[in-house]
Amino acid sequence: MQNLTLLILFRDGFDNLTALQAALAQYREPLRQVASDHLKFGAPVALDVQLASESYVLIESQEIAEYFPHEDSSAIALCNQRIELSWDMKADPGLITNLIGFVEPEIRRLVGKCWTFDPAGGS
């Protein structure tokens, strides 16, 4: 199974996904906690939501800021946390778009400024 991925980068904000899980509970979509840093959202199509806060995230953020020039590159380079959204590439694009449309604004509401990148698409 091949997955597609979006990365949402931000500086600080989460110790785990409890706040995001509570925010997503308002939507009438199945939500399952796999681990403190991993949720599955939606059915029959599932969106994997994984938090990463390890030291390599800062290095990756710096590389992204350098590779994808953006007006906020200096702020992106300081991002030390990331949420990775991933899904089966054969999943219904409309359903995935809806799920991302629920998750991304909730993350933005919880952490403030954040940036979303498609590592395969370069934006």
Tab-separated table of N, CA, C and O in Angstrom:
chain	number	residue	atom	x	y	z
A	1	MET	N	0.841	-1.177	0.000
A	1	MET	CA	0.000	0.000	0.000
A	1	MET	C	0.887	1.242	0.000
A	1	MET	O	1.751	1.392	0.845
A	2	GLN	N	0.662	2.113	-0.961
A	2	GLN	CA	1.402	3.367	-1.009
A	2	GLN	C	0.562	4.463	-0.379
A	2	GLN	O	-0.651	4.514	-0.568
A	3	ASN	N	1.243	5.336	0.365
A	3	ASN	CA	0.560	6.434	1.034
A	3	ASN	C	0.954	7.775	0.437
A	3	ASN	O	2.059	7.940	-0.059
A	4	LEU	N	0.038	8.706	0.520
A	4	LEU	CA	0.306	10.104	0.223
A	4	LEU	C	0.398	10.828	1.553
A	4	LEU	O	-0.199	10.401	2.539
A	5	THR	N	1.129	11.933	1.582
A	5	THR	CA	1.422	12.592	2.847
A	5	THR	C	1.371	14.106	2.718
A	5	THR	O	1.780	14.661	1.706
A	6	LEU	N	0.892	14.744	3.772
A	6	LEU	CA	1.034	16.185	3.966
A	6	LEU	C	1.721	16.396	5.306
A	6	LEU	O	1.466	15.661	6.260
A	7	LEU	N	2.594	17.382	5.377
A	7	LEU	CA	3.267	17.731	6.629
A	7	LEU	C	2.766	19.090	7.086
A	7	LEU	O	2.722	20.034	6.300
A	8	ILE	N	2.400	19.176	8.355
A	8	ILE	CA	2.002	20.450	8.951
A	8	ILE	C	3.060	20.786	9.990
A	8	ILE	O	3.221	20.069	10.980
A	9	LEU	N	3.810	21.856	9.739
A	9	LEU	CA	4.919	22.258	10.597
A	9	LEU	C	4.512	23.415	11.490
A	9	LEU	O	3.796	24.322	11.052
A	10	PHE	N	4.986	23.385	12.737
A	10	PHE	CA	4.708	24.474	13.666
A	10	PHE	C	5.748	24.460	14.773
A	10	PHE	O	6.512	23.502	14.925
A	11	ARG	N	5.775	25.538	15.550
A	11	ARG	CA	6.719	25.648	16.659
A	11	ARG	C	5.951	25.455	17.954
A	11	ARG	O	5.037	26.211	18.269
A	12	ASP	N	6.328	24.421	18.696
A	12	ASP	CA	5.706	24.094	19.980
A	12	ASP	C	4.193	23.933	19.825
A	12	ASP	O	3.650	24.128	18.754
A	13	GLY	N	3.520	23.562	20.856
A	13	GLY	CA	2.068	23.463	20.775
A	13	GLY	C	1.495	22.179	21.322
A	13	GLY	O	0.448	22.194	21.945
A	14	PHE	N	2.136	21.044	21.087
A	14	PHE	CA	1.571	19.766	21.518
A	14	PHE	C	2.596	18.944	22.294
A	14	PHE	O	3.751	18.831	21.882
A	15	ASP	N	2.144	18.339	23.387
A	15	ASP	CA	2.912	17.287	24.045
A	15	ASP	C	2.433	15.930	23.551
A	15	ASP	O	3.166	14.957	23.525
A	16	ASN	N	1.152	15.887	23.205
A	16	ASN	CA	0.521	14.694	22.643
A	16	ASN	C	-0.674	15.176	21.823
A	16	ASN	O	-0.860	16.372	21.639
A	17	LEU	N	-1.487	14.267	21.378
A	17	LEU	CA	-2.601	14.643	20.499
A	17	LEU	C	-3.942	14.738	21.225
A	17	LEU	O	-4.994	14.772	20.591
A	18	THR	N	-3.926	14.827	22.546
A	18	THR	CA	-5.171	14.867	23.315
A	18	THR	C	-6.047	16.058	22.923
A	18	THR	O	-7.255	15.907	22.716
A	19	ALA	N	-5.476	17.250	22.814
A	19	ALA	CA	-6.266	18.438	22.460
A	19	ALA	C	-6.843	18.312	21.049
A	19	ALA	O	-7.999	18.674	20.809
A	20	LEU	N	-6.064	17.783	20.120
A	20	LEU	CA	-6.558	17.601	18.760
A	20	LEU	C	-7.649	16.535	18.736
A	20	LEU	O	-8.667	16.699	18.060
A	21	GLN	N	-7.468	15.482	19.485
A	21	GLN	CA	-8.476	14.426	19.547
A	21	GLN	C	-9.797	14.992	20.075
A	21	GLN	O	-10.863	14.711	19.525
A	22	ALA	N	-9.734	15.821	21.116
A	22	ALA	CA	-10.943	16.442	21.655
A	22	ALA	C	-11.597	17.360	20.615
A	22	ALA	O	-12.820	17.373	20.464
A	23	ALA	N	-10.783	18.105	19.871
A	23	ALA	CA	-11.323	19.002	18.843
A	23	ALA	C	-11.979	18.222	17.713
A	23	ALA	O	-13.018	18.632	17.189
A	24	LEU	N	-11.398	17.100	17.335
A	24	LEU	CA	-11.941	16.309	16.226
A	24	LEU	C	-13.190	15.522	16.620
A	24	LEU	O	-13.956	15.092	15.759
A	25	ALA	N	-13.409	15.350	17.918
A	25	ALA	CA	-14.572	14.595	18.394
A	25	ALA	C	-15.887	15.267	17.985
A	25	ALA	O	-16.923	14.602	17.906
A	26	GLN	N	-15.869	16.568	17.710
A	26	GLN	CA	-17.088	17.272	17.310
A	26	GLN	C	-17.596	16.851	15.935
A	26	GLN	O	-18.760	17.030	15.605
A	27	TYR	N	-16.716	16.287	15.113
A	27	TYR	CA	-17.106	15.842	13.782
A	27	TYR	C	-17.646	14.427	13.894
A	27	TYR	O	-17.197	13.638	14.700
A	28	ARG	N	-18.576	14.110	13.089
A	28	ARG	CA	-19.208	12.787	13.182
A	28	ARG	C	-18.434	11.780	12.342
A	28	ARG	O	-18.990	11.133	11.463
A	29	GLU	N	-17.177	11.690	12.617
A	29	GLU	CA	-16.291	10.749	11.939
A	29	GLU	C	-15.677	9.827	12.987
A	29	GLU	O	-15.373	10.270	14.098
A	30	PRO	N	-15.486	8.559	12.657
A	30	PRO	CA	-14.807	7.667	13.596
A	30	PRO	C	-13.415	8.203	13.930
A	30	PRO	O	-12.716	8.728	13.064
A	31	LEU	N	-13.036	8.079	15.176
A	31	LEU	CA	-11.751	8.584	15.657
A	31	LEU	C	-11.191	7.568	16.632
A	31	LEU	O	-11.853	7.182	17.591
A	32	ARG	N	-9.982	7.105	16.360
A	32	ARG	CA	-9.368	6.095	17.219
A	32	ARG	C	-7.959	6.519	17.571
A	32	ARG	O	-7.185	6.922	16.701
A	33	GLN	N	-7.638	6.424	18.853
A	33	GLN	CA	-6.281	6.721	19.297
A	33	GLN	C	-5.454	5.442	19.232
A	33	GLN	O	-5.772	4.459	19.883
A	34	VAL	N	-4.402	5.477	18.428
A	34	VAL	CA	-3.508	4.337	18.271
A	34	VAL	C	-2.411	4.404	19.340
A	34	VAL	O	-2.038	3.409	19.940
A	35	ALA	N	-1.907	5.612	19.573
A	35	ALA	CA	-0.895	5.904	20.599
A	35	ALA	C	-1.067	7.378	20.970
A	35	ALA	O	-1.848	8.092	20.344
A	36	SER	N	-0.327	7.839	21.957
A	36	SER	CA	-0.481	9.239	22.380
A	36	SER	C	-0.104	10.217	21.268
A	36	SER	O	-0.538	11.356	21.270
A	37	ASP	N	0.671	9.748	20.290
A	37	ASP	CA	1.088	10.611	19.190
A	37	ASP	C	0.557	10.145	17.828
A	37	ASP	O	1.065	10.523	16.787
A	38	HIS	N	-0.520	9.320	17.849
A	38	HIS	CA	-1.031	8.755	16.593
A	38	HIS	C	-2.540	8.548	16.698
A	38	HIS	O	-3.013	7.836	17.570
A	39	LEU	N	-3.277	9.166	15.760
A	39	LEU	CA	-4.724	9.000	15.658
A	39	LEU	C	-5.080	8.462	14.277
A	39	LEU	O	-4.366	8.709	13.307
A	40	LYS	N	-6.187	7.749	14.202
A	40	LYS	CA	-6.795	7.376	12.923
A	40	LYS	C	-8.143	8.075	12.899
A	40	LYS	O	-8.928	7.961	13.830
A	41	PHE	N	-8.396	8.829	11.822
A	41	PHE	CA	-9.588	9.652	11.718
A	41	PHE	C	-10.331	9.326	10.441
A	41	PHE	O	-9.760	9.371	9.358
A	42	GLY	N	-11.617	8.968	10.579
A	42	GLY	CA	-12.454	8.706	9.420
A	42	GLY	C	-12.654	7.235	9.135
A	42	GLY	O	-11.894	6.387	9.596
A	43	ALA	N	-13.712	6.934	8.394
A	43	ALA	CA	-14.016	5.589	7.910
A	43	ALA	C	-15.071	5.731	6.826
A	43	ALA	O	-15.902	6.628	6.895
A	44	PRO	N	-15.079	4.965	5.801
A	44	PRO	CA	-14.224	3.805	5.563
A	44	PRO	C	-12.800	4.183	5.168
A	44	PRO	O	-11.897	3.373	5.228
A	45	VAL	N	-12.600	5.412	4.775
A	45	VAL	CA	-11.255	5.895	4.473
A	45	VAL	C	-10.681	6.473	5.757
A	45	VAL	O	-11.346	7.229	6.453
A	46	ALA	N	-9.449	6.107	6.082
A	46	ALA	CA	-8.831	6.602	7.320
A	46	ALA	C	-7.662	7.521	7.002
A	46	ALA	O	-6.868	7.259	6.107
A	47	LEU	N	-7.598	8.594	7.761
A	47	LEU	CA	-6.491	9.539	7.692
A	47	LEU	C	-5.630	9.300	8.923
A	47	LEU	O	-6.119	9.370	10.049
A	48	ASP	N	-4.359	8.939	8.722
A	48	ASP	CA	-3.428	8.789	9.833
A	48	ASP	C	-2.935	10.167	10.233
A	48	ASP	O	-2.532	10.957	9.377
A	49	VAL	N	-2.963	10.457	11.526
A	49	VAL	CA	-2.522	11.733	12.065
A	49	VAL	C	-1.440	11.417	13.091
A	49	VAL	O	-1.729	10.834	14.139
A	50	GLN	N	-0.185	11.768	12.777
A	50	GLN	CA	0.928	11.436	13.663
A	50	GLN	C	1.729	12.682	14.013
A	50	GLN	O	2.078	13.477	13.140
A	51	LEU	N	2.025	12.815	15.315
A	51	LEU	CA	2.804	13.929	15.834
A	51	LEU	C	4.262	13.515	15.948
A	51	LEU	O	4.566	12.422	16.419
A	52	ALA	N	5.155	14.390	15.535
A	52	ALA	CA	6.593	14.166	15.699
A	52	ALA	C	7.195	15.405	16.343
A	52	ALA	O	6.938	16.525	15.899
A	53	SER	N	7.955	15.190	17.401
A	53	SER	CA	8.603	16.299	18.110
A	53	SER	C	10.084	16.041	18.327
A	53	SER	O	10.744	16.775	19.050
A	54	GLU	N	10.612	15.010	17.720
A	54	GLU	CA	12.010	14.651	17.914
A	54	GLU	C	12.927	15.714	17.320
A	54	GLU	O	12.507	16.535	16.519
A	55	SER	N	14.178	15.677	17.687
A	55	SER	CA	15.129	16.704	17.253
A	55	SER	C	15.275	16.770	15.738
A	55	SER	O	15.560	17.829	15.184
A	56	TYR	N	15.059	15.655	15.047
A	56	TYR	CA	15.198	15.679	13.591
A	56	TYR	C	14.146	16.559	12.920
A	56	TYR	O	14.336	16.990	11.785
A	57	VAL	N	13.021	16.844	13.602
A	57	VAL	CA	11.974	17.677	13.004
A	57	VAL	C	12.509	19.080	12.726
A	57	VAL	O	12.245	19.663	11.673
A	58	LEU	N	13.295	19.628	13.640
A	58	LEU	CA	13.883	20.946	13.440
A	58	LEU	C	14.811	20.942	12.225
A	58	LEU	O	14.772	21.855	11.394
A	59	ILE	N	15.600	19.892	12.086
A	59	ILE	CA	16.503	19.774	10.932
A	59	ILE	C	15.691	19.676	9.639
A	59	ILE	O	16.000	20.349	8.653
A	60	GLU	N	14.635	18.863	9.650
A	60	GLU	CA	13.782	18.747	8.468
A	60	GLU	C	13.130	20.087	8.126
A	60	GLU	O	13.032	20.452	6.956
A	61	SER	N	12.694	20.821	9.141
A	61	SER	CA	12.070	22.128	8.920
A	61	SER	C	13.045	23.096	8.270
A	61	SER	O	12.677	23.855	7.365
A	62	GLN	N	14.289	23.052	8.706
A	62	GLN	CA	15.313	23.914	8.116
A	62	GLN	C	15.548	23.547	6.655
A	62	GLN	O	15.685	24.419	5.793
A	63	GLU	N	15.550	22.239	6.364
A	63	GLU	CA	15.726	21.788	4.987
A	63	GLU	C	14.540	22.195	4.120
A	63	GLU	O	14.715	22.628	2.977
A	64	ILE	N	13.328	22.069	4.653
A	64	ILE	CA	12.131	22.463	3.907
A	64	ILE	C	12.163	23.961	3.623
A	64	ILE	O	11.864	24.405	2.515
A	65	ALA	N	12.528	24.746	4.637
A	65	ALA	CA	12.591	26.206	4.462
A	65	ALA	C	13.588	26.584	3.373
A	65	ALA	O	13.359	27.520	2.610
A	66	GLU	N	14.674	25.835	3.289
A	66	GLU	CA	15.687	26.110	2.274
A	66	GLU	C	15.240	25.630	0.889
A	66	GLU	O	15.429	26.307	-0.111
A	67	TYR	N	14.609	24.470	0.839
A	67	TYR	CA	14.237	23.843	-0.421
A	67	TYR	C	12.997	24.479	-1.054
A	67	TYR	O	12.881	24.561	-2.267
A	68	PHE	N	12.053	24.904	-0.227
A	68	PHE	CA	10.816	25.523	-0.716
A	68	PHE	C	10.793	26.979	-0.283
A	68	PHE	O	10.245	27.314	0.763
A	69	PRO	N	11.402	27.870	-1.051
A	69	PRO	CA	11.429	29.279	-0.657
A	69	PRO	C	10.010	29.821	-0.424
A	69	PRO	O	9.094	29.540	-1.189
A	70	HIS	N	9.863	30.544	0.655
A	70	HIS	CA	8.557	31.041	1.084
A	70	HIS	C	8.794	32.328	1.851
A	70	HIS	O	9.843	32.502	2.471
A	71	GLU	N	7.835	33.221	1.852
A	71	GLU	CA	8.008	34.484	2.578
A	71	GLU	C	8.227	34.262	4.076
A	71	GLU	O	8.822	35.096	4.742
A	72	ASP	N	7.775	33.125	4.603
A	72	ASP	CA	7.945	32.800	6.023
A	72	ASP	C	9.083	31.805	6.262
A	72	ASP	O	9.107	31.133	7.292
A	73	SER	N	10.022	31.698	5.347
A	73	SER	CA	11.084	30.686	5.460
A	73	SER	C	11.822	30.734	6.788
A	73	SER	O	12.136	29.696	7.363
A	74	SER	N	12.088	31.925	7.298
A	74	SER	CA	12.828	32.002	8.568
A	74	SER	C	11.998	31.440	9.718
A	74	SER	O	12.531	30.789	10.623
A	75	ALA	N	10.688	31.641	9.711
A	75	ALA	CA	9.824	31.077	10.750
A	75	ALA	C	9.667	29.567	10.567
A	75	ALA	O	9.658	28.812	11.547
A	76	ILE	N	9.564	29.120	9.329
A	76	ILE	CA	9.445	27.685	9.048
A	76	ILE	C	10.684	26.953	9.545
A	76	ILE	O	10.594	25.861	10.103
A	77	ALA	N	11.844	27.543	9.374
A	77	ALA	CA	13.102	26.923	9.796
A	77	ALA	C	13.161	26.703	11.305
A	77	ALA	O	13.957	25.895	11.777
A	78	LEU	N	12.324	27.379	12.075
A	78	LEU	CA	12.309	27.237	13.539
A	78	LEU	C	11.277	26.226	14.035
A	78	LEU	O	11.168	26.001	15.241
A	79	CYS	N	10.528	25.618	13.127
A	79	CYS	CA	9.496	24.665	13.529
A	79	CYS	C	10.132	23.410	14.128
A	79	CYS	O	10.978	22.786	13.510
A	80	ASN	N	9.704	23.077	15.329
A	80	ASN	CA	10.268	21.910	16.007
A	80	ASN	C	9.241	20.795	16.215
A	80	ASN	O	9.523	19.806	16.873
A	81	GLN	N	8.048	20.969	15.650
A	81	GLN	CA	7.040	19.921	15.706
A	81	GLN	C	6.369	19.813	14.350
A	81	GLN	O	6.326	20.776	13.582
A	82	ARG	N	5.831	18.620	14.102
A	82	ARG	CA	5.146	18.410	12.835
A	82	ARG	C	4.052	17.374	13.053
A	82	ARG	O	4.181	16.456	13.852
A	83	ILE	N	2.980	17.573	12.340
A	83	ILE	CA	1.950	16.548	12.255
A	83	ILE	C	1.953	16.063	10.823
A	83	ILE	O	1.915	16.858	9.875
A	84	GLU	N	2.047	14.760	10.695
A	84	GLU	CA	2.038	14.132	9.379
A	84	GLU	C	0.660	13.529	9.150
A	84	GLU	O	0.180	12.749	9.961
A	85	LEU	N	0.033	13.938	8.072
A	85	LEU	CA	-1.234	13.355	7.638
A	85	LEU	C	-0.922	12.416	6.490
A	85	LEU	O	-0.280	12.822	5.520
A	86	SER	N	-1.335	11.178	6.597
A	86	SER	CA	-1.066	10.237	5.510
A	86	SER	C	-2.297	9.371	5.254
A	86	SER	O	-3.111	9.141	6.150
A	87	TRP	N	-2.418	8.912	4.011
A	87	TRP	CA	-3.563	8.120	3.612
A	87	TRP	C	-3.184	7.266	2.426
A	87	TRP	O	-2.227	7.544	1.717
A	88	ASP	N	-3.960	6.209	2.218
A	88	ASP	CA	-3.762	5.304	1.096
A	88	ASP	C	-4.011	6.069	-0.204
A	88	ASP	O	-5.032	6.727	-0.352
A	89	MET	N	-3.079	5.974	-1.121
A	89	MET	CA	-3.200	6.737	-2.366
A	89	MET	C	-4.408	6.310	-3.195
A	89	MET	O	-4.857	7.049	-4.070
A	90	LYS	N	-4.985	5.141	-2.917
A	90	LYS	CA	-6.161	4.677	-3.656
A	90	LYS	C	-7.464	5.131	-2.993
A	90	LYS	O	-8.547	4.845	-3.492
A	91	ALA	N	-7.358	5.852	-1.886
A	91	ALA	CA	-8.545	6.318	-1.174
A	91	ALA	C	-9.293	7.364	-2.003
A	91	ALA	O	-8.694	8.068	-2.812
A	92	ASP	N	-10.571	7.450	-1.780
A	92	ASP	CA	-11.415	8.424	-2.477
A	92	ASP	C	-10.906	9.839	-2.192
A	92	ASP	O	-10.904	10.273	-1.043
A	93	PRO	N	-10.477	10.584	-3.213
A	93	PRO	CA	-9.926	11.928	-2.990
A	93	PRO	C	-10.908	12.880	-2.325
A	93	PRO	O	-10.518	13.724	-1.520
A	94	GLY	N	-12.203	12.748	-2.629
A	94	GLY	CA	-13.196	13.619	-2.014
A	94	GLY	C	-13.292	13.393	-0.512
A	94	GLY	O	-13.368	14.352	0.266
A	95	LEU	N	-13.282	12.122	-0.098
A	95	LEU	CA	-13.348	11.812	1.339
A	95	LEU	C	-12.095	12.303	2.064
A	95	LEU	O	-12.179	12.869	3.147
A	96	ILE	N	-10.943	12.093	1.448
A	96	ILE	CA	-9.685	12.538	2.063
A	96	ILE	C	-9.671	14.057	2.180
A	96	ILE	O	-9.292	14.609	3.211
A	97	THR	N	-10.100	14.746	1.135
A	97	THR	CA	-10.146	16.208	1.181
A	97	THR	C	-11.038	16.687	2.319
A	97	THR	O	-10.697	17.627	3.033
A	98	ASN	N	-12.171	16.024	2.506
A	98	ASN	CA	-13.057	16.385	3.622
A	98	ASN	C	-12.376	16.173	4.966
A	98	ASN	O	-12.470	17.023	5.851
A	99	LEU	N	-11.712	15.037	5.142
A	99	LEU	CA	-11.043	14.754	6.420
A	99	LEU	C	-9.939	15.770	6.693
A	99	LEU	O	-9.816	16.285	7.803
A	100	ILE	N	-9.133	16.074	5.668
A	100	ILE	CA	-8.075	17.082	5.826
A	100	ILE	C	-8.710	18.434	6.148
A	100	ILE	O	-8.189	19.188	6.971
A	101	GLY	N	-9.844	18.709	5.537
A	101	GLY	CA	-10.565	19.950	5.800
A	101	GLY	C	-11.063	20.074	7.223
A	101	GLY	O	-11.297	21.181	7.715
A	102	PHE	N	-11.223	18.968	7.929
A	102	PHE	CA	-11.564	18.996	9.355
A	102	PHE	C	-10.306	19.156	10.202
A	102	PHE	O	-10.267	19.935	11.145
A	103	VAL	N	-9.269	18.391	9.869
A	103	VAL	CA	-8.062	18.310	10.711
A	103	VAL	C	-7.215	19.577	10.643
A	103	VAL	O	-6.824	20.133	11.675
A	104	GLU	N	-6.919	20.038	9.437
A	104	GLU	CA	-5.988	21.161	9.283
A	104	GLU	C	-6.442	22.432	10.022
A	104	GLU	O	-5.648	23.041	10.751
A	105	PRO	N	-7.693	22.854	9.912
A	105	PRO	CA	-8.106	24.064	10.651
A	105	PRO	C	-8.060	23.890	12.168
A	105	PRO	O	-7.787	24.840	12.900
A	106	GLU	N	-8.321	22.677	12.639
A	106	GLU	CA	-8.262	22.432	14.090
A	106	GLU	C	-6.827	22.539	14.592
A	106	GLU	O	-6.575	23.087	15.663
A	107	ILE	N	-5.887	22.041	13.815
A	107	ILE	CA	-4.476	22.175	14.188
A	107	ILE	C	-4.104	23.656	14.221
A	107	ILE	O	-3.509	24.142	15.178
A	108	ARG	N	-4.498	24.381	13.195
A	108	ARG	CA	-4.203	25.819	13.110
A	108	ARG	C	-4.809	26.563	14.306
A	108	ARG	O	-4.193	27.441	14.890
A	109	ARG	N	-6.029	26.200	14.685
A	109	ARG	CA	-6.691	26.829	15.824
A	109	ARG	C	-5.941	26.534	17.132
A	109	ARG	O	-5.790	27.400	17.989
A	110	LEU	N	-5.420	25.329	17.261
A	110	LEU	CA	-4.747	24.926	18.495
A	110	LEU	C	-3.321	25.462	18.620
A	110	LEU	O	-2.876	25.777	19.711
A	111	VAL	N	-2.600	25.557	17.512
A	111	VAL	CA	-1.193	25.957	17.593
A	111	VAL	C	-0.916	27.361	17.070
A	111	VAL	O	0.180	27.879	17.239
A	112	GLY	N	-1.889	27.962	16.411
A	112	GLY	CA	-1.637	29.283	15.821
A	112	GLY	C	-1.015	29.124	14.452
A	112	GLY	O	-1.503	28.380	13.614
A	113	LYS	N	0.082	29.776	14.234
A	113	LYS	CA	0.742	29.781	12.919
A	113	LYS	C	1.323	28.402	12.604
A	113	LYS	O	2.046	27.812	13.411
A	114	CYS	N	0.990	27.892	11.433
A	114	CYS	CA	1.566	26.628	10.969
A	114	CYS	C	1.595	26.643	9.447
A	114	CYS	O	0.951	27.478	8.810
A	115	TRP	N	2.370	25.731	8.874
A	115	TRP	CA	2.541	25.665	7.423
A	115	TRP	C	2.350	24.226	6.971
A	115	TRP	O	2.842	23.299	7.607
A	116	THR	N	1.654	24.065	5.864
A	116	THR	CA	1.376	22.737	5.322
A	116	THR	C	2.179	22.555	4.038
A	116	THR	O	2.193	23.436	3.177
A	117	PHE	N	2.857	21.427	3.956
A	117	PHE	CA	3.680	21.116	2.789
A	117	PHE	C	3.338	19.726	2.267
A	117	PHE	O	3.104	18.815	3.030
A	118	ASP	N	3.355	19.623	0.964
A	118	ASP	CA	3.232	18.332	0.294
A	118	ASP	C	4.650	17.939	-0.107
A	118	ASP	O	5.198	18.490	-1.066
A	119	PRO	N	5.289	17.023	0.630
A	119	PRO	CA	6.686	16.695	0.316
A	119	PRO	C	6.870	16.112	-1.081
A	119	PRO	O	7.923	16.284	-1.674
A	120	ALA	N	5.853	15.458	-1.629
A	120	ALA	CA	5.978	14.904	-2.970
A	120	ALA	C	5.743	15.956	-4.044
A	120	ALA	O	6.302	15.891	-5.123
A	121	GLY	N	4.929	16.952	-3.718
A	121	GLY	CA	4.572	17.962	-4.702
A	121	GLY	C	5.411	19.208	-4.646
A	121	GLY	O	5.373	20.042	-5.543
A	122	GLY	N	6.145	19.390	-3.574
A	122	GLY	CA	7.025	20.540	-3.489
A	122	GLY	C	6.338	21.840	-3.159
A	122	GLY	O	6.791	22.887	-3.560
A	123	SER	N	5.231	21.791	-2.419
A	123	SER	CA	4.581	23.044	-2.029
A	123	SER	C	4.013	22.967	-0.619
A	123	SER	O	3.768	21.915	-0.112
